[in-house]
Short mmCIF file of C-alpha atoms in Angstrom, two decimals:
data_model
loop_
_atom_site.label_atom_id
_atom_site.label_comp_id
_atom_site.label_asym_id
_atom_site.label_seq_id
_atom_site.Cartn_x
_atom_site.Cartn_y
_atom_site.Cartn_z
CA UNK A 1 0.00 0.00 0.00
CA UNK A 2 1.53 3.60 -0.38
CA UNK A 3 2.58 5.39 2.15
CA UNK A 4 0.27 8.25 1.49
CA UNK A 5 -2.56 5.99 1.56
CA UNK A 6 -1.46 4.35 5.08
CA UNK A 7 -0.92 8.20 6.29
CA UNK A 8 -4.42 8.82 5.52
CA UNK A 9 -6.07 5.85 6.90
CA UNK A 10 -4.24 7.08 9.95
CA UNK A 11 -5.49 10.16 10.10
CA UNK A 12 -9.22 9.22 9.38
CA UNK A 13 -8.82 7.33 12.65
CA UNK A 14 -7.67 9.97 14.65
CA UNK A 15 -10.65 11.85 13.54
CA UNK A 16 -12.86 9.71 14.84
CA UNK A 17 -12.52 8.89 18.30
CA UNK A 18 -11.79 5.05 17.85
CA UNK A 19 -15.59 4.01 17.43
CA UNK A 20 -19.27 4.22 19.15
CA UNK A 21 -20.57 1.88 21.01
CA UNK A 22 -22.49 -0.52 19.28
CA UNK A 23 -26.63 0.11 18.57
CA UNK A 24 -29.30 -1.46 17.84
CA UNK A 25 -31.53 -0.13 14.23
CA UNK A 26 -33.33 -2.12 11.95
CA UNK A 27 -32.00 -2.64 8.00
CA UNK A 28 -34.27 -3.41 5.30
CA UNK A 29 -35.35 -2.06 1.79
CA UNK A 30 -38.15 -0.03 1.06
CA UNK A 31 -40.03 -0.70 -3.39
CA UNK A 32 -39.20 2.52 -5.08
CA UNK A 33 -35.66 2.71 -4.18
CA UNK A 34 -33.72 -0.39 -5.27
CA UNK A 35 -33.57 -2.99 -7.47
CA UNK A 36 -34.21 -6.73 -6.81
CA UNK A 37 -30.85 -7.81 -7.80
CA UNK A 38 -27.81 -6.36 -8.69
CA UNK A 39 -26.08 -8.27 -11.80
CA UNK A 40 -23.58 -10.90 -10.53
CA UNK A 41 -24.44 -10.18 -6.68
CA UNK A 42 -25.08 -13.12 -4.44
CA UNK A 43 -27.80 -13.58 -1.38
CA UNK A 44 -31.33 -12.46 -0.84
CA UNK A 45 -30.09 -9.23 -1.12
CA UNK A 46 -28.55 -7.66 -3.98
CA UNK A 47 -27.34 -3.72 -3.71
CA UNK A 48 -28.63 -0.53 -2.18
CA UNK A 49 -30.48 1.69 -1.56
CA UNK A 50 -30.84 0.13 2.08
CA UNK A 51 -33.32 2.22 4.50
CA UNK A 52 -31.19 2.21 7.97
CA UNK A 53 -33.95 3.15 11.13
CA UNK A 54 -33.22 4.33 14.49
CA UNK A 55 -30.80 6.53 16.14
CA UNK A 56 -26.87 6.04 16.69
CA UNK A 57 -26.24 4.89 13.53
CA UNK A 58 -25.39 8.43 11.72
CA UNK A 59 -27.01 11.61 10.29
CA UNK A 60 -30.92 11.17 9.58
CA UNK A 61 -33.12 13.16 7.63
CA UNK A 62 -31.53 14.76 4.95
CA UNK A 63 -32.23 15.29 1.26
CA UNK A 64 -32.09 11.37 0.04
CA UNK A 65 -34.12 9.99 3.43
CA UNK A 66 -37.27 8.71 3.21
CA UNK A 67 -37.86 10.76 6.83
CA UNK A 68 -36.41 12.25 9.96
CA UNK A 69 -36.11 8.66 11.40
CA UNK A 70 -33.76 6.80 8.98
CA UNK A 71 -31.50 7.44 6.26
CA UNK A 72 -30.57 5.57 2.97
CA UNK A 73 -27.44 4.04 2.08
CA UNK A 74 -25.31 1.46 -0.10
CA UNK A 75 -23.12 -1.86 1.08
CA UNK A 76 -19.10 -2.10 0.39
CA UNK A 77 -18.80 -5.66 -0.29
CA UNK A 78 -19.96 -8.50 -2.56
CA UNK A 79 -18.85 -11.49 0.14
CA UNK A 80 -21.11 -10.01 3.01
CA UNK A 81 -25.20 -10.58 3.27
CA UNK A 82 -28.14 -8.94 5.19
CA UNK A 83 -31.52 -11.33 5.52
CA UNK A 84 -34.26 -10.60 3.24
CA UNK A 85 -36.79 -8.25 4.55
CA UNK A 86 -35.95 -5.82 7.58
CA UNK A 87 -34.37 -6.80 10.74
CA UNK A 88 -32.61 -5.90 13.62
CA UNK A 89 -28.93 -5.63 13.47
CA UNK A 90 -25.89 -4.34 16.30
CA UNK A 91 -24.18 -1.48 14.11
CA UNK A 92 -21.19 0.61 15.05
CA UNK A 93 -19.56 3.52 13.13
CA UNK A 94 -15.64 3.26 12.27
CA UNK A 95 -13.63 4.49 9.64
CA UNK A 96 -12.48 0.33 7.96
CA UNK A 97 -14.52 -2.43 7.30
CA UNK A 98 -14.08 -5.11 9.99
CA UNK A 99 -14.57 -7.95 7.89
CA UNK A 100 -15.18 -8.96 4.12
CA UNK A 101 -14.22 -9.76 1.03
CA UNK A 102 -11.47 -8.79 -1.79
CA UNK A 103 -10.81 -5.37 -1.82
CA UNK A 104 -9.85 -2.05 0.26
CA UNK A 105 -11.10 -2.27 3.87
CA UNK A 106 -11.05 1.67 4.08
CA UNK A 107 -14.02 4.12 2.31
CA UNK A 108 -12.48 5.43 -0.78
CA UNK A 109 -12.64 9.40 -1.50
CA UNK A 110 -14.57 8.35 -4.66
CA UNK A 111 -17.15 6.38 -2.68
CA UNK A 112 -17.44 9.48 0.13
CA UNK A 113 -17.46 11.68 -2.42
CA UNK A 114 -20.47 10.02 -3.76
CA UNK A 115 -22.06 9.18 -0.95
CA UNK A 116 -22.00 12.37 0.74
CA UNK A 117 -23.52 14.00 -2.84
CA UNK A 118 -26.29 11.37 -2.73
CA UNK A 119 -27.38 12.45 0.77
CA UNK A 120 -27.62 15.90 0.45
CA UNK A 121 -29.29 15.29 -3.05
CA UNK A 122 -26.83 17.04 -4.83
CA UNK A 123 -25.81 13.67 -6.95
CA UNK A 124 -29.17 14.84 -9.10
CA UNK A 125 -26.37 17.23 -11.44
CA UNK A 126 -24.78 14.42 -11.92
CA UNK A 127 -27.56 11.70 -13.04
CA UNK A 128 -28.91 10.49 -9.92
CA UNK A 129 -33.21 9.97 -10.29
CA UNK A 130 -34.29 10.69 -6.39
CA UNK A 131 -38.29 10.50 -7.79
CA UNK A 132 -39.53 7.68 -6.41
CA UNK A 133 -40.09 4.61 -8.67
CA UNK A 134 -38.32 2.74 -11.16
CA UNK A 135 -36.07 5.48 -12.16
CA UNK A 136 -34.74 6.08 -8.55
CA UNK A 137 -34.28 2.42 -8.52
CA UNK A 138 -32.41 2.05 -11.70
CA UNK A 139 -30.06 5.02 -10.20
CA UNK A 140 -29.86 3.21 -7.19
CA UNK A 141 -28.17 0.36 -9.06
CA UNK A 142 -25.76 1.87 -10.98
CA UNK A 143 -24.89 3.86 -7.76
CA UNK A 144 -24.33 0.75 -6.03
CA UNK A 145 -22.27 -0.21 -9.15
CA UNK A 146 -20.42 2.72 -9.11
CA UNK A 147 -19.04 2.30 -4.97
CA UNK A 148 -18.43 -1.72 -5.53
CA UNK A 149 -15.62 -0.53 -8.44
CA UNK A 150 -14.23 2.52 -6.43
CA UNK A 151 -13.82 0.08 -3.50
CA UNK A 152 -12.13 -2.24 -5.34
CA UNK A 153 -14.81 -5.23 -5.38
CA UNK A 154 -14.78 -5.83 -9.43
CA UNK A 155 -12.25 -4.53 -12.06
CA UNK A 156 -11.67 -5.11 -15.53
CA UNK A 157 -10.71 -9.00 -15.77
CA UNK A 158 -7.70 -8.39 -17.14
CA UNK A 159 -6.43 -6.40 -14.13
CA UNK A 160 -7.13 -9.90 -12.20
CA UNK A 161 -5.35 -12.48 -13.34
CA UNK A 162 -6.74 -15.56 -11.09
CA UNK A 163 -9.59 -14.02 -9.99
CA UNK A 164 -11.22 -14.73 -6.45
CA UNK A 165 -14.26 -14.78 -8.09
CA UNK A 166 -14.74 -14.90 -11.65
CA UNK A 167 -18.19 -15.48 -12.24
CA UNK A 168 -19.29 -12.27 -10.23
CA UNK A 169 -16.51 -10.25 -11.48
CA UNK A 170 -16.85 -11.20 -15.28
CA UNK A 171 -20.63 -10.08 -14.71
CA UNK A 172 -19.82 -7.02 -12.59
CA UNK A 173 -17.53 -6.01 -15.38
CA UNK A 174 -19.57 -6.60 -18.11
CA UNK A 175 -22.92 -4.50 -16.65
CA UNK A 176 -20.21 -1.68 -15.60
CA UNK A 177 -18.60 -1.39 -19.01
CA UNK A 178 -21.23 -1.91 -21.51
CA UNK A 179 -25.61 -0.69 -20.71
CA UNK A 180 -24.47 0.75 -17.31
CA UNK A 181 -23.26 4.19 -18.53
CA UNK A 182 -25.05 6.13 -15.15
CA UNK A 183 -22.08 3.78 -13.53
CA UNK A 184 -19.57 4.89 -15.35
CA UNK A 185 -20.49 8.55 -15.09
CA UNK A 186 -20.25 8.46 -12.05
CA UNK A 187 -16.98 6.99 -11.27
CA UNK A 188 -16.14 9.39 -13.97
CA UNK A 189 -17.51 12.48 -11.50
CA UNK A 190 -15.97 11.06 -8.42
CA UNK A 191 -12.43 10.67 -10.51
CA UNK A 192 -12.64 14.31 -11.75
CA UNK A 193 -13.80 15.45 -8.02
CA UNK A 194 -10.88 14.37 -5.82
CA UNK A 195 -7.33 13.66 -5.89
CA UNK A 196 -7.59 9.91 -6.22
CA UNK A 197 -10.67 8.20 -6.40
CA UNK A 198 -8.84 5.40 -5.11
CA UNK A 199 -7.28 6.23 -2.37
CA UNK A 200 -8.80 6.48 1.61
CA UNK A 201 -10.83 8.74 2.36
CA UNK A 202 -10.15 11.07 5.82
CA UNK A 203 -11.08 14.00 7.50
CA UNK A 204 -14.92 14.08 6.81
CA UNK A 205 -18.17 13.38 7.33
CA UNK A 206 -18.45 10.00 5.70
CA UNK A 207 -17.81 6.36 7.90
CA UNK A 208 -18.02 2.97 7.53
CA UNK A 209 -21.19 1.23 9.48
CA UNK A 210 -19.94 -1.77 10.56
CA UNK A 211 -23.24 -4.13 10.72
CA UNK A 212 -23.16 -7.27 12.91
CA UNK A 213 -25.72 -10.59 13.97
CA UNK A 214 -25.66 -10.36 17.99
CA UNK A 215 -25.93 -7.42 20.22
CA UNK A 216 -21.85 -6.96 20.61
CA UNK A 217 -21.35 -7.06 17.11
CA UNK A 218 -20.53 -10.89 16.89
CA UNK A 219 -17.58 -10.88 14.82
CA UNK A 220 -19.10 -7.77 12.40
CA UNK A 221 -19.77 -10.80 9.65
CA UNK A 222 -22.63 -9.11 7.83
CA UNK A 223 -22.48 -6.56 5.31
CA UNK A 224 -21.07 -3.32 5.50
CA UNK A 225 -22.94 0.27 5.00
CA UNK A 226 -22.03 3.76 4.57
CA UNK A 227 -23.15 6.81 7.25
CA UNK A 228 -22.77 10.37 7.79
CA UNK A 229 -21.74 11.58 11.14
CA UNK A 230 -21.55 15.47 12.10
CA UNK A 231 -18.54 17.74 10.31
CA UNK A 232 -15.31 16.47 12.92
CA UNK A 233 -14.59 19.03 16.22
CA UNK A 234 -11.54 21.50 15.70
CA UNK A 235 -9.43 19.38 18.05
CA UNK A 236 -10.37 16.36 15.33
CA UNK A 237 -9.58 18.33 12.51
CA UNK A 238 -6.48 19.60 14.49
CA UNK A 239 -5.12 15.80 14.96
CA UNK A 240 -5.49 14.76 11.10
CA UNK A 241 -3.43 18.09 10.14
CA UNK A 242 -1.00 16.79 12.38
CA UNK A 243 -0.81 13.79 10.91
CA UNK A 244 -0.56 15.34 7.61
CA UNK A 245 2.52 17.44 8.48
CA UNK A 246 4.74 14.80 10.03
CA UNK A 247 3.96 13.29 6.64
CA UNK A 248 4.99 15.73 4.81
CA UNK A 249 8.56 16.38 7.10
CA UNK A 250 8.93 12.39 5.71
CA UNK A 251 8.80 12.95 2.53
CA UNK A 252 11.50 15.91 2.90
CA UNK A 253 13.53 14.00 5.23
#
């Protein structure tokens, strides 16, 4: 991994004070806003939007939420499953994914860049349907499409070599580069947006919601969401600039 990349990771942690206890909210999907299966997903479940419900799981209410209760939201990883229908799950905010498949275990800036349009409605200038109904759900897809490449989850097979899971990949790959163009545009946005779509993400509003079977968490085996917490204190934002210069007196060194 480079060492910028590691540097940021590390200050995306010191951000966020390690992680919240772990809460209780109920997961499901709501018709209007998804999709019944993604193209070469596994499960009950294919992709987002998910409807997340209850408190201490992030910011509620804003422009993509169905209401002041909940707040919508994709999954990071092909390997991990939620149950069909809505249930109960132990959450907890961090800045990684716990546990999962193939891939980066840190939110990219592409995917927070994204997701933090999405929420505030904003992704509309760049494609996204929020009217409820087919469209929204057709945007939801290619969405979801979009965050599974800019987290590393699918790539081009050729990038693979022996790939740890061709069947899903070879699918992914062929919905993202040929009738998916709302995918495409917007990795294309993210990519033009930030530095490197690629790379972690630190320093703002968007987390990782760590989503797990038991009350403690279990072992944080199901799949993986993205949140919004509140803009970072001054003594937050303080620590990550810190980070960011002893970086830079490395790189000088």
């Amino acid at each position: 991994m480079k060492l910028s990349w590691i540097i940021a990771a590390a200050a995306a942690a010191a951000v966020t004070s390690s992680s919240l206890a772990a809460t209780i909210v109920s997961i499901g999907r709501v018709s209007g806003y998804h999709e019944n299966r993604m193209p070469g997903s596994q499960g009950t479940i294919g992709g987002g939007e998910f409807t997340v419900t209850g408190s201490g799981a992030g910011l509620r209410g804003l422009g993509s939420d169905i209401n002041s209760n909940s707040f919508q939201s994709f999954c990071l990883e092909l390997d991990q499953f939620l149950s069909s229908g809505t249930n109960d799950y132990a959450v907890q905010i961090d800045t990684t994914v716990r546990s999962g498949s193939p891939g980066v275990d840190f939110v990219s800036q592409g995917t927070a860049w994204l997701y933090e349009r999405f929420r505030s409605g904003a992704l509309a200038a760049n494609g996204y349907d929020y009217t409820v109904g087919s469209d929204r759900a057709s945007s939801a897809s290619s969405l979801q499409l979009a965050i599974w490449f800019l987290q590393g989850q699918f790539d081009d097979p050729a990038n693979w070599g022996t790939s740890p899971r061709p069947g899903r990949n070879e699918l992914l790959w062929a919905e993202f580069d040929g009738p998916n163009s709302d995918a495409r545009n917007f990795v294309a946005a993210a990519q033009a947006a930030v530095a490197d779509a690629f790379a972690p993400y630190a320093g703002g509003r968007v987390r990782v919601l760590n989503v797990g079977p038991t009350p403690d968490g279990g072992n944080w085996s199901n799949q993986d969401l993205l949140t919004l917490i509140p803009l970072p204190t001054g003594g937050g934002l303080a620590a990550a600039g810190l980070l960011g210069l002893v970086a830079l007196r490395r790189r000088r060194a």
